[in-house]
Short mmCIF file of C-alpha atoms and ligand atoms in Angstrom, two decimals:
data_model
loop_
_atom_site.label_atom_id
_atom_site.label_comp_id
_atom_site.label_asym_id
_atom_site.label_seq_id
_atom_site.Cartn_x
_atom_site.Cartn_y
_atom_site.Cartn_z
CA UNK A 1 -17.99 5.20 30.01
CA UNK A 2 -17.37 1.54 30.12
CA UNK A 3 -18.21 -0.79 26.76
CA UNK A 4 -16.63 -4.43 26.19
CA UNK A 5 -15.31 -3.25 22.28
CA UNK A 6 -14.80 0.57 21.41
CA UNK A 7 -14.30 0.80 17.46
CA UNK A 8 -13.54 3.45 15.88
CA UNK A 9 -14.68 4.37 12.78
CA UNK A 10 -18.39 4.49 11.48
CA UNK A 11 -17.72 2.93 7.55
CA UNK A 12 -19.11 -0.18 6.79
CA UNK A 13 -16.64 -2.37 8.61
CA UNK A 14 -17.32 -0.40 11.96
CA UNK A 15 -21.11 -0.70 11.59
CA UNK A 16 -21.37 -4.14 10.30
CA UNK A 17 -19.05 -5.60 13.12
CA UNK A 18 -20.93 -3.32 16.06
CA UNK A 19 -24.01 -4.59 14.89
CA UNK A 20 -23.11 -8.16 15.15
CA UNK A 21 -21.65 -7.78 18.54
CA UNK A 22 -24.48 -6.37 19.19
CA UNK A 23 -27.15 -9.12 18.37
CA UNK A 24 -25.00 -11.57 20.24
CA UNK A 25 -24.95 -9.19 23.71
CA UNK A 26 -21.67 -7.83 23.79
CA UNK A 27 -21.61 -4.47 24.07
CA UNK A 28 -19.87 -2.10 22.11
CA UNK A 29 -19.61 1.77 20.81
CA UNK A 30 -18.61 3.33 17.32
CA UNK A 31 -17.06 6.47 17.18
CA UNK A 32 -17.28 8.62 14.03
CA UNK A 33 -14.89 11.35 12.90
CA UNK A 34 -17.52 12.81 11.08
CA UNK A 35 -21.38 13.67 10.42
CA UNK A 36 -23.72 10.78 9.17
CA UNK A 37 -24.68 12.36 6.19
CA UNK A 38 -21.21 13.45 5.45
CA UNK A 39 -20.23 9.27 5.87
CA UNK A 40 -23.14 8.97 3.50
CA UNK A 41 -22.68 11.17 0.47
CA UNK A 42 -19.43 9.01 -0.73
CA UNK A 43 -19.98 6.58 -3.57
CA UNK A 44 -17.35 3.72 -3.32
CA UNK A 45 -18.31 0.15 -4.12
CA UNK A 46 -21.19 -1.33 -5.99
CA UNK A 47 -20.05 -4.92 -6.45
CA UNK A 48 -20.50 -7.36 -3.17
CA UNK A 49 -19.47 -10.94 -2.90
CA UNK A 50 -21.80 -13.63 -1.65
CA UNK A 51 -19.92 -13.69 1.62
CA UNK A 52 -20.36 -10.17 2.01
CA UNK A 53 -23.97 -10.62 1.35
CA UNK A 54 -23.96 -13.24 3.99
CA UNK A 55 -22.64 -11.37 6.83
CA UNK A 56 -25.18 -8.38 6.03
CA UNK A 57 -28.26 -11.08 6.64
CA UNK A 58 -26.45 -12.65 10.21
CA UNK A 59 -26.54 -8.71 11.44
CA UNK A 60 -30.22 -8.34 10.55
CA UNK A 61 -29.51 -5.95 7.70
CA UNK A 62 -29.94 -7.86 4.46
CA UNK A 63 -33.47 -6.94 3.52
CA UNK A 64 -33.60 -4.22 1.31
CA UNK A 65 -30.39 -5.55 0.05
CA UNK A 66 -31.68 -8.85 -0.91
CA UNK A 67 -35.25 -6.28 -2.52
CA UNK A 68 -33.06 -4.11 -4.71
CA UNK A 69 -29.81 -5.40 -5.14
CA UNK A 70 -29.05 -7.10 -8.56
CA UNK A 71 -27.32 -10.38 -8.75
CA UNK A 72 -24.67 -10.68 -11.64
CA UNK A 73 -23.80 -14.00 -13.23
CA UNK A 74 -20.98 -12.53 -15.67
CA UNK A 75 -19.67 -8.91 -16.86
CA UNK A 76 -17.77 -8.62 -19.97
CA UNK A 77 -14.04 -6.95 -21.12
CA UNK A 78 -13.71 -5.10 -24.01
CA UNK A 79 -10.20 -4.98 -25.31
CA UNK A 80 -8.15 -5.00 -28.54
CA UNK A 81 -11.48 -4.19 -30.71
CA UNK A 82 -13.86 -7.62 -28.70
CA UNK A 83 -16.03 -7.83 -25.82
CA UNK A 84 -15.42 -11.06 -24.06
CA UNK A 85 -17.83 -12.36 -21.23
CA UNK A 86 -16.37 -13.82 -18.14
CA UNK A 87 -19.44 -16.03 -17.08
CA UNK A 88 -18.87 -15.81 -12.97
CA UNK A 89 -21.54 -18.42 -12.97
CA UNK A 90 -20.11 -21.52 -14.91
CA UNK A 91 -16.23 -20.87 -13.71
CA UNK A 92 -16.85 -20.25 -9.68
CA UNK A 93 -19.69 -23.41 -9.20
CA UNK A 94 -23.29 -21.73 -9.51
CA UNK A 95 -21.78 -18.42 -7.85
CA UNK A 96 -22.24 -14.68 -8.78
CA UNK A 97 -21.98 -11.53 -7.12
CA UNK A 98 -24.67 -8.72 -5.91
CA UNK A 99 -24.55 -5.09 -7.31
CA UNK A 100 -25.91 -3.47 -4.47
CA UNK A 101 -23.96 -0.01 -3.38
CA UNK A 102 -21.43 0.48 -0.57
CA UNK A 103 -23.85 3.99 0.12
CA UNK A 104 -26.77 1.69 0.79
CA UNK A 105 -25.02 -0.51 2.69
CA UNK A 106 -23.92 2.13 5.04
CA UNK A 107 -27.42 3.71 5.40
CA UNK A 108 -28.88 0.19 6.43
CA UNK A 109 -26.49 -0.81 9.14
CA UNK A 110 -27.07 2.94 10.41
CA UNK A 111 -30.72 2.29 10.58
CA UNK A 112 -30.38 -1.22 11.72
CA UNK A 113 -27.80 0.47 14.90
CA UNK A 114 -30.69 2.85 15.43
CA UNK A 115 -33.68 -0.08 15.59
CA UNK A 116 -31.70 -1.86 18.17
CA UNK A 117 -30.05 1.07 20.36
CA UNK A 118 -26.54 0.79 19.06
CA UNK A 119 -24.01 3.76 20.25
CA UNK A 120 -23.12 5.46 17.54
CA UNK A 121 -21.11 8.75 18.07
CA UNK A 122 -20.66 11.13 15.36
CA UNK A 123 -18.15 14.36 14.85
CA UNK A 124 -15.97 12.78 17.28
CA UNK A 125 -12.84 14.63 17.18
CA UNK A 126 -9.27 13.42 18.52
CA UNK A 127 -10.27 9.98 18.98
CA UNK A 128 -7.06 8.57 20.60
CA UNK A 129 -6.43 4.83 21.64
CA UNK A 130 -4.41 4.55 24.60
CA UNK A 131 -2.19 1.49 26.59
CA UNK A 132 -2.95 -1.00 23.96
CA UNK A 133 -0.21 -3.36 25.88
CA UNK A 134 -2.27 -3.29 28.88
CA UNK A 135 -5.09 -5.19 29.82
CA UNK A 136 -7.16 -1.96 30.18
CA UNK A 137 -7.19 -0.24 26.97
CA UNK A 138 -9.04 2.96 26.80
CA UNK A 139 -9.96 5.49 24.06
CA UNK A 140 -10.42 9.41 24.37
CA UNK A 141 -12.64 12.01 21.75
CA UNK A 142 -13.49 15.26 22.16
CA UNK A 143 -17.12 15.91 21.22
CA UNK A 144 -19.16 19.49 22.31
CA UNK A 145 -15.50 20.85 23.85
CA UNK A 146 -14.94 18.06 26.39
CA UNK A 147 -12.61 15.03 26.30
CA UNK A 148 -14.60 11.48 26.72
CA UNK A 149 -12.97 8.39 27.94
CA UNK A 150 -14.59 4.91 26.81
CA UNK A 151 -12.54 1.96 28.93
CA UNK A 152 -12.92 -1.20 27.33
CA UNK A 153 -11.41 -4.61 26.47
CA UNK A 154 -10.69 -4.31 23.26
CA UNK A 155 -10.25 -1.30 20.70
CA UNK A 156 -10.87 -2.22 16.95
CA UNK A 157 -9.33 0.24 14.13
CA UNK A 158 -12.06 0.63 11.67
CA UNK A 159 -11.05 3.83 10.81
CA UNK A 160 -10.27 4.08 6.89
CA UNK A 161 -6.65 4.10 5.02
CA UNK A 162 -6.23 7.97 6.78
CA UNK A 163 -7.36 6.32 10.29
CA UNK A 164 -5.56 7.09 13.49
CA UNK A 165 -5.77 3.90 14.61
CA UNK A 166 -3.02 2.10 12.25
CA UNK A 167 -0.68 5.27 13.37
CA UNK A 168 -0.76 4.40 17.27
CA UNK A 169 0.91 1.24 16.29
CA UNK A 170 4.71 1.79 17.23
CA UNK A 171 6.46 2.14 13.80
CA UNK A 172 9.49 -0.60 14.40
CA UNK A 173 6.54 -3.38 14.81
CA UNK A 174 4.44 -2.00 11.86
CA UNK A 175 5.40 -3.13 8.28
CA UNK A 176 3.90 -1.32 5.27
CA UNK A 177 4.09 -2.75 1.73
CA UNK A 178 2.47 0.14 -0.93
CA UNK A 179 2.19 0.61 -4.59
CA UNK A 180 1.40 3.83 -5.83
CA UNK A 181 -0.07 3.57 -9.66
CA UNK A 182 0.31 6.62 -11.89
CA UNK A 183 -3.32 7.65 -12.65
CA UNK A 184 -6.56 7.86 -10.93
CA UNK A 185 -9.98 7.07 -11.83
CA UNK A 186 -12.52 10.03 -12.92
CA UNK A 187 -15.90 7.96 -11.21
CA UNK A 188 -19.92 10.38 -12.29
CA UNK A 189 -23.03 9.20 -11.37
CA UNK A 190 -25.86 9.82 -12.92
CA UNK A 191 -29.57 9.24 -13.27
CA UNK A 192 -29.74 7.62 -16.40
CA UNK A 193 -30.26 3.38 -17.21
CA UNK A 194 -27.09 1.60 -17.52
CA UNK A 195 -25.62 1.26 -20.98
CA UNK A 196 -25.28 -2.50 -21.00
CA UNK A 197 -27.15 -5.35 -18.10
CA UNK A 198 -23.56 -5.94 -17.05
CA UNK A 199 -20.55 -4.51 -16.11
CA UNK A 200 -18.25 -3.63 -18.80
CA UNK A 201 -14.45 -3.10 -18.07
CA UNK A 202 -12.68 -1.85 -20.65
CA UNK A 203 -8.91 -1.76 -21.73
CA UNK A 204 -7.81 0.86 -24.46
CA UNK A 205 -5.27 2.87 -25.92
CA UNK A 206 -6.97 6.21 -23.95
CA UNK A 207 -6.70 4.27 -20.87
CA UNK A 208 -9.48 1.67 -18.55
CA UNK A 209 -12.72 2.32 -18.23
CA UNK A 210 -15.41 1.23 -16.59
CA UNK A 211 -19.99 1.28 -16.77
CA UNK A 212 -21.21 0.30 -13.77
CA UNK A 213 -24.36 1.01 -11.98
CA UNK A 214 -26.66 0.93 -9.13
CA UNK A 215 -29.88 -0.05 -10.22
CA UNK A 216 -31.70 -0.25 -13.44
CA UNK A 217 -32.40 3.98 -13.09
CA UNK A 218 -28.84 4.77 -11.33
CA UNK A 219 -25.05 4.49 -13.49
CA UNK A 220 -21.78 4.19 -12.49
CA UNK A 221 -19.06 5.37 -15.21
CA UNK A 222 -15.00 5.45 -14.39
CA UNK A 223 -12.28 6.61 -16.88
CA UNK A 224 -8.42 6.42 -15.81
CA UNK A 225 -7.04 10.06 -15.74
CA UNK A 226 -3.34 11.12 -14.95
CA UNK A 227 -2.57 12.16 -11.29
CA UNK A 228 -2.57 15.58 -12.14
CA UNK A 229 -6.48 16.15 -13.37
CA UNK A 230 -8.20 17.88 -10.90
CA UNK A 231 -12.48 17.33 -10.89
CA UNK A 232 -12.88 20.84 -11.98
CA UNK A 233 -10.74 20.07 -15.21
CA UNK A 234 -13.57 17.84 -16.22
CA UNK A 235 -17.16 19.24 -17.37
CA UNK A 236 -19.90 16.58 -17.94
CA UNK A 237 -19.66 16.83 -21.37
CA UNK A 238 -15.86 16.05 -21.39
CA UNK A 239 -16.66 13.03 -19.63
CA UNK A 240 -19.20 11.59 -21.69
CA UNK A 241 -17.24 12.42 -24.40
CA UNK A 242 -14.31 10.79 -23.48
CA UNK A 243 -16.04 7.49 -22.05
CA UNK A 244 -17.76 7.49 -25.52
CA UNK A 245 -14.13 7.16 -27.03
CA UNK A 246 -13.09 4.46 -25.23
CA UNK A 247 -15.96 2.04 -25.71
CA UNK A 248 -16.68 -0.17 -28.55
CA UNK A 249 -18.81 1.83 -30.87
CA UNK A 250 -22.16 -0.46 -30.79
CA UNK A 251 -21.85 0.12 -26.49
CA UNK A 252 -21.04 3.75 -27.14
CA UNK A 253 -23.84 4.28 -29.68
CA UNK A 254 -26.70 3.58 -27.05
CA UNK A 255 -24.76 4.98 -24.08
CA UNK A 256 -27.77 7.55 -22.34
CA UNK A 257 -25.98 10.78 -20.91
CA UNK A 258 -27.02 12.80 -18.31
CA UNK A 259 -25.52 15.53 -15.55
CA UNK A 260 -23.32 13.60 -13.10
CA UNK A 261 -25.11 13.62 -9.46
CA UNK A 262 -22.02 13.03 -8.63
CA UNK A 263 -18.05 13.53 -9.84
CA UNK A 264 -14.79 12.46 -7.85
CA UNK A 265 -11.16 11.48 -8.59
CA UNK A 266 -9.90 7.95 -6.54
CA UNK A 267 -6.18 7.68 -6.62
CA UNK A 268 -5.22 4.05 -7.10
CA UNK A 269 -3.01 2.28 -4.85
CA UNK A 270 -2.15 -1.44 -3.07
CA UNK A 271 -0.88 -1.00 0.52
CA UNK A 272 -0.89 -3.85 3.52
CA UNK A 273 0.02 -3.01 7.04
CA UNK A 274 1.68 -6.06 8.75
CA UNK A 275 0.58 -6.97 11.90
CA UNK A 276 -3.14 -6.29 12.00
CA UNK A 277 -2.97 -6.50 15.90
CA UNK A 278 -0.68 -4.83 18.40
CA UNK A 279 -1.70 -5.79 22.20
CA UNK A 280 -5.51 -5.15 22.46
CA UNK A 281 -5.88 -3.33 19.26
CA UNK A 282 -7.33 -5.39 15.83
CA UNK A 283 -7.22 -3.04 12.64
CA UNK A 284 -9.73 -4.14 10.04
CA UNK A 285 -10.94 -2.99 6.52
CA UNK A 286 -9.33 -0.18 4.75
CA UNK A 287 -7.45 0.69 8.15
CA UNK A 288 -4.93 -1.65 7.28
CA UNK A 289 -5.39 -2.48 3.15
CA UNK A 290 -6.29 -0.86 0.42
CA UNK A 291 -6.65 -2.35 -3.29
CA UNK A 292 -6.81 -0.69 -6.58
CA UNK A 293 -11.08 -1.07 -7.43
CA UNK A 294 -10.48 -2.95 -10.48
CA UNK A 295 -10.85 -6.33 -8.60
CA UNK A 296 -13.82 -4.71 -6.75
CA UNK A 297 -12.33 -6.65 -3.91
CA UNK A 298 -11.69 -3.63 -1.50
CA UNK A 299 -15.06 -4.02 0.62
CA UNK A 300 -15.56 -7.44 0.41
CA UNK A 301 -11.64 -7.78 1.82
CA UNK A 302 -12.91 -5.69 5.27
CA UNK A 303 -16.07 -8.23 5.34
CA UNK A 304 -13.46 -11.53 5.34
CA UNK A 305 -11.26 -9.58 8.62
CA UNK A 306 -14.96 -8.60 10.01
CA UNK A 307 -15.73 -12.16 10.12
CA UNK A 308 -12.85 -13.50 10.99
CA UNK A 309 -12.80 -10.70 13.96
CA UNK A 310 -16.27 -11.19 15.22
CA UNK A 311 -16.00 -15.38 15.47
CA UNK A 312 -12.80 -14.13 17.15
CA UNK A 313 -14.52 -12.21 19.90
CA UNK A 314 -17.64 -14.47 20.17
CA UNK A 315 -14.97 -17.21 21.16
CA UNK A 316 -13.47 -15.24 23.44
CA UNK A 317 -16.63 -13.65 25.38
CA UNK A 318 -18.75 -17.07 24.98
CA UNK A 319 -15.93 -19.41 25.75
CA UNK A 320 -12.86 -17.68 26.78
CA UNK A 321 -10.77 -19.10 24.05
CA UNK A 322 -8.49 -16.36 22.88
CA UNK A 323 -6.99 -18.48 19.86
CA UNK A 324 -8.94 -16.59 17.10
CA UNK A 325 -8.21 -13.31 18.62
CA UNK A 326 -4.16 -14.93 18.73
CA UNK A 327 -4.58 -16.12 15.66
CA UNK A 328 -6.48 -12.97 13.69
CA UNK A 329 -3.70 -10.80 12.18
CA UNK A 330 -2.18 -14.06 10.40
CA UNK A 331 -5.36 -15.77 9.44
CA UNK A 332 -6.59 -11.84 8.00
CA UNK A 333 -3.43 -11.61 5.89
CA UNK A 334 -3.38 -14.57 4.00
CA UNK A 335 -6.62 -13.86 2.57
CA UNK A 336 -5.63 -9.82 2.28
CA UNK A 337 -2.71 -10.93 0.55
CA UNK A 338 -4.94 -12.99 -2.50
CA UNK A 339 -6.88 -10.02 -2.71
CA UNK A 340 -4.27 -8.09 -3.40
CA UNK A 341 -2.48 -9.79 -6.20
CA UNK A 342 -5.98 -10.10 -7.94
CA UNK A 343 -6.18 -6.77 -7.88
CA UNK A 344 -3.14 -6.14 -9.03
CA UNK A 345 -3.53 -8.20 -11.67
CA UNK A 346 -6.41 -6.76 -13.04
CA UNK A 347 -4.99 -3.19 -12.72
CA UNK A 348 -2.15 -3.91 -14.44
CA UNK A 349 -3.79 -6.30 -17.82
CA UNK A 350 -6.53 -3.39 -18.07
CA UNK A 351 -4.92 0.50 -17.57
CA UNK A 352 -2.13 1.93 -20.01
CA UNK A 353 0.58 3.04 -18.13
CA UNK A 354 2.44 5.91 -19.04
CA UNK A 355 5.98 4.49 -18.72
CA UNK A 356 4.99 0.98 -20.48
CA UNK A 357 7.26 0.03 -23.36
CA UNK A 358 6.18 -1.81 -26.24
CA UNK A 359 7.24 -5.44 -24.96
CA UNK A 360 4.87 -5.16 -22.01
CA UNK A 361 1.68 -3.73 -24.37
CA UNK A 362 2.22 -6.59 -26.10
CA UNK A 363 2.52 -8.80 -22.80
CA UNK A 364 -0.88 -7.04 -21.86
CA UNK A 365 -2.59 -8.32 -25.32
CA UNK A 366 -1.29 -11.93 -24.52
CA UNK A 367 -2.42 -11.73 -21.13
CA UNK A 368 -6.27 -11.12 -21.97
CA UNK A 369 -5.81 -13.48 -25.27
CA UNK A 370 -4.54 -16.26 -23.27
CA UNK A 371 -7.62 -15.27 -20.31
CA UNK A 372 -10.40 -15.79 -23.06
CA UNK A 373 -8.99 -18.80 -25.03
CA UNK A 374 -7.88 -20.98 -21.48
CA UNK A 375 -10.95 -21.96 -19.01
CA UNK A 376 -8.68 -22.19 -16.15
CA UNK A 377 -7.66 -19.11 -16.35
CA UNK A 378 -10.90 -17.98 -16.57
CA UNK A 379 -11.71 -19.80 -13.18
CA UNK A 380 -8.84 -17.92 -11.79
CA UNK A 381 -10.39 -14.29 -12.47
CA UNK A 382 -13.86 -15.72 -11.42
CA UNK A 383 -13.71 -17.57 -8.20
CA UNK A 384 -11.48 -14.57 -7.14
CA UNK A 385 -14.43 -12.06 -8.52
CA UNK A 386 -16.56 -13.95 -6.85
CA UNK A 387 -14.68 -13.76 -2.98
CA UNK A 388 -12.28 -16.62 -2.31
CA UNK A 389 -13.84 -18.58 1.07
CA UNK A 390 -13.30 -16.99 4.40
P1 RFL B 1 -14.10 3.49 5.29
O1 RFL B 1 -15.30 3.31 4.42
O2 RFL B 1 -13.04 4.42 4.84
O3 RFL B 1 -14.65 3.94 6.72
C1 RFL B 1 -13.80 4.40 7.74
C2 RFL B 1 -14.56 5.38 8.61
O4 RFL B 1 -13.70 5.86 9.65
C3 RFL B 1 -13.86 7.27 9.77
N1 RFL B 1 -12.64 7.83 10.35
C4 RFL B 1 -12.49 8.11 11.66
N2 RFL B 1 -13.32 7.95 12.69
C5 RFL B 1 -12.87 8.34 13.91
N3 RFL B 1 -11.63 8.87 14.13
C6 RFL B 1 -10.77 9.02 13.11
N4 RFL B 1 -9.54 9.53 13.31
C7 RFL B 1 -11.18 8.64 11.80
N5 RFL B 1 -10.59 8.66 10.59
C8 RFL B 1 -11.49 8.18 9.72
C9 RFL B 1 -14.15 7.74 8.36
O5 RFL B 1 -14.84 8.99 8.37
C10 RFL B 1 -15.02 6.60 7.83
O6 RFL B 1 -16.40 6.82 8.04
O7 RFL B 1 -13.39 2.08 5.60
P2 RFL B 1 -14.06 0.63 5.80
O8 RFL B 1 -15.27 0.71 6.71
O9 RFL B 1 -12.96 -0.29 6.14
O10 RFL B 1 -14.66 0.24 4.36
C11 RFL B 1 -13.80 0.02 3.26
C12 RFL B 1 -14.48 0.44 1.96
O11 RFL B 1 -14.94 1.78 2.10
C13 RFL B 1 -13.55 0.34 0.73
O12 RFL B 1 -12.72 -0.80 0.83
C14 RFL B 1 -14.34 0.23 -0.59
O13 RFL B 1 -15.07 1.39 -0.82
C15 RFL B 1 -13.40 -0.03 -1.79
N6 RFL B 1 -14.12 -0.03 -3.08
C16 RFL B 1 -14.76 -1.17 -3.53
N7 RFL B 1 -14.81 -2.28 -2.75
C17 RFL B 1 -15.50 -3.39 -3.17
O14 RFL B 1 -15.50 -4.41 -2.44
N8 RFL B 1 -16.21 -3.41 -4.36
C18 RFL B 1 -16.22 -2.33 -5.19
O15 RFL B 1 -16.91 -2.37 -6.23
C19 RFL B 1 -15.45 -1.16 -4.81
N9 RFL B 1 -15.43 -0.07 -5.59
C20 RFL B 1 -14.10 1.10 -3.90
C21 RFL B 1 -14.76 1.06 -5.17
C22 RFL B 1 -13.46 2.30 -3.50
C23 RFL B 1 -13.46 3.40 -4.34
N10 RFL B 1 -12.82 4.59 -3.87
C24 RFL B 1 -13.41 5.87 -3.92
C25 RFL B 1 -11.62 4.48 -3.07
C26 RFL B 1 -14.77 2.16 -6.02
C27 RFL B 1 -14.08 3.32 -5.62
C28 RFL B 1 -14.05 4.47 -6.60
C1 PHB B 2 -18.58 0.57 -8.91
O1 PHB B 2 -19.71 0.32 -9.34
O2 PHB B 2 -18.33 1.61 -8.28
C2 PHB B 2 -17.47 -0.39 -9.17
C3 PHB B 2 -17.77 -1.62 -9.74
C4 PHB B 2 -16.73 -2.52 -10.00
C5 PHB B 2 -15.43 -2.17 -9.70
C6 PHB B 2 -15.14 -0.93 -9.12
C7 PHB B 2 -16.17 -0.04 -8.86
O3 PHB B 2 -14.42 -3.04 -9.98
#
């Protein structure tokens, strides 16, 4: 089989870049490690920048998004016995963001692939990029019990922080910066109406937490747990119960419980892989970053490289000018890299960590003091919550 760009990996950032190669007639062909509905039964983000947003209408896909999504002007901290409101509106210039979830996303570039004819492969096993120095890259998979080979021009590594892709590059050109943080967050869903109309993240001396939500009948709750809890240590009721603790008691007074649809532990960690090209192969998304959630920044960072990619390629098959495609792994990074220290910072002014000693709690206090009594500051934390320009 012959296609112009082979990507593996069918998350958002392998969809949502097919699709707009796609609409602009260059072909292309995602392979999947596993089942659609497998791809679809994780919850990850709810929170999507305007940009984000953006890209989903240019690829055809922003209907129901734009129906049912809900578009956030502020959320609010609680800390140190307060609730403070970050207005997102006033401090980025009229912006906001769109809680609309990373599930739904998925499911509409899948049925957007299917409307047009995309090639989308699922369960393919051993997908292996090959001679990405040479001119003629190809992949292999094994699907049914017999090895396919896709030839094509370029190979794009959309394949998730556990990817294969990232691992063919030769480890003396591959740099990897990581930070592991000591705790994970406990995420349930469940059908029940979100305690508050915005997102409230919460510092406290039991550790973050977090209400989100996906629509007015759908909630997203997070609680920082130590490395060690396993999901089976954790009953409903222990959840709830421990949320409940954590919130201010007026928000944890009208807090509606339910039985979680859903219940999963995310580690948290930073990590950049430097270059995000070797020869013919681009990484993009999670593939070659990963952020802590607390900036909500980890999806919206594989839209900025999807864009950045797919102007790449359109240069390169419209006009043969291979700058952007020269150019992408430097241009990717310096936004990657602002993500990344806003999420950082965010992780570390909100969780307790277990090691702390008492001159950094207090350095934590100061840190969301000085955030609520300076309006620059404030226009820091919002016109990064709100996507920096790509
Ligand atoms: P994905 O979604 O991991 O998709 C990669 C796909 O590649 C497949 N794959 C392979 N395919 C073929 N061959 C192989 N060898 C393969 N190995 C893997 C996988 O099956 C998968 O389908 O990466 P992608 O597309 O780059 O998307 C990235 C996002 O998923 C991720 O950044 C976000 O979910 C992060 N995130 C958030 N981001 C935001 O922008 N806003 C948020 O509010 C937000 N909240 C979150 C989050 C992530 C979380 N978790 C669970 C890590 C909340 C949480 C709890
Ligand atoms: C979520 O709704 O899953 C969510 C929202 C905001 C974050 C992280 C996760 O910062």
């Amino acid at each position: 089989m012959k296609v112009q760009v082979c990507i593996i990996g069918g998350g958002p950032s392998g969809l949502l870049l097919s699709q707009l190669l796609h609409l602009k007639g260059i072909d292309t062909i995602v392979l999947e490690k596993y089942s659609r509905e497998h791809v679809l039964a994780r919850i990850r983000a709810g929170v999507l920048e305007h940009g984000f947003a953006k890209l989903m209408r240019e690829a055809e896909c922003g209907e129901r998004m734009d129906r049912e999504g809900e578009i956030h002007d502020g959320f609010e901290i609680a800390h140190d016995g307060v609730l403070d409101r970050v207005d997102l509106h006033k401090y980025s210039g009229g912006n906001s963001v769109l809680v609309y979830g990373q599930t739904e996303i998925t499911r509409d570039l899948y049925e957007a692939r299917d409307r047009i004819g995309g090639k989308v492969v699922h369960n393919a096993e051993d997908v292996t990029p090959h001679d990405l120095k040479s001119d003629k890259p190809y992949v292999t998979y094994r699907a049914n019990g017999e090895t396919v080979r896709v030839d094509c021009d370029y190979i794009v590594g959309a394949d998730g922080f556990h990817g294969v892709s990232r691992k063919s590059i030769p480890s003396d050109v591959l740099r990897e910066y990581e930070k592991v943080y000591p705790f994970g967050w406990l995420g349930v869903l469940s059908r029940t109406k979100p305690v508050n109309p915005e997102l409230i993240y919460v510092k406290h001396e039991r550790g973050f937490a977090l209400c989100s939500m996906r629509s007015q009948v759908l909630s997203r709750y997070y609680v920082q747990v130590p490395l060690t809890d396993k999901v089976e240590d954790w009953s409903d009721d222990a959840f709830w119960a421990e949320l409940k603790r954590r919130l201010p008691t007026e928000v944890a007074g009208r807090l509606i419980t339910g039985p979680s649809i859903e219940k999963s532990i995310a580690p948290l960690r930073s990590f950049v892989a430097e270059p995000m090209s070797y020869g013919r192969l681009f990484l993009a998304g999670d593939a070659a970053h990963i952020v802590p959630p607390t900036g909500a920044r980890g999806l919206n960072s594989a839209a900025s490289d999807i864009y950045y990619l797919y102007h790449a390629m359109l240069a390169h098959y419209q006009k043969g000018d291979d700058s952007g495609l020269e150019g992408y792994s430097a241009k990717a990074l310096a936004r990657i890299w602002k993500a990344q220290r806003f999420s950082w910072w965010m992780t570390m002014m909100l969780h307790r960590f277990p090691d702390r000693i008492e001159y950094e709690d207090r350095l934590q206090q100061t840190e969301l003091s000085y955030l609520f009594s300076s309006e620059a500051a404030q226009r820091m934390l919002a016109e990064n919550y709100v996507g920096l320009p790509f």
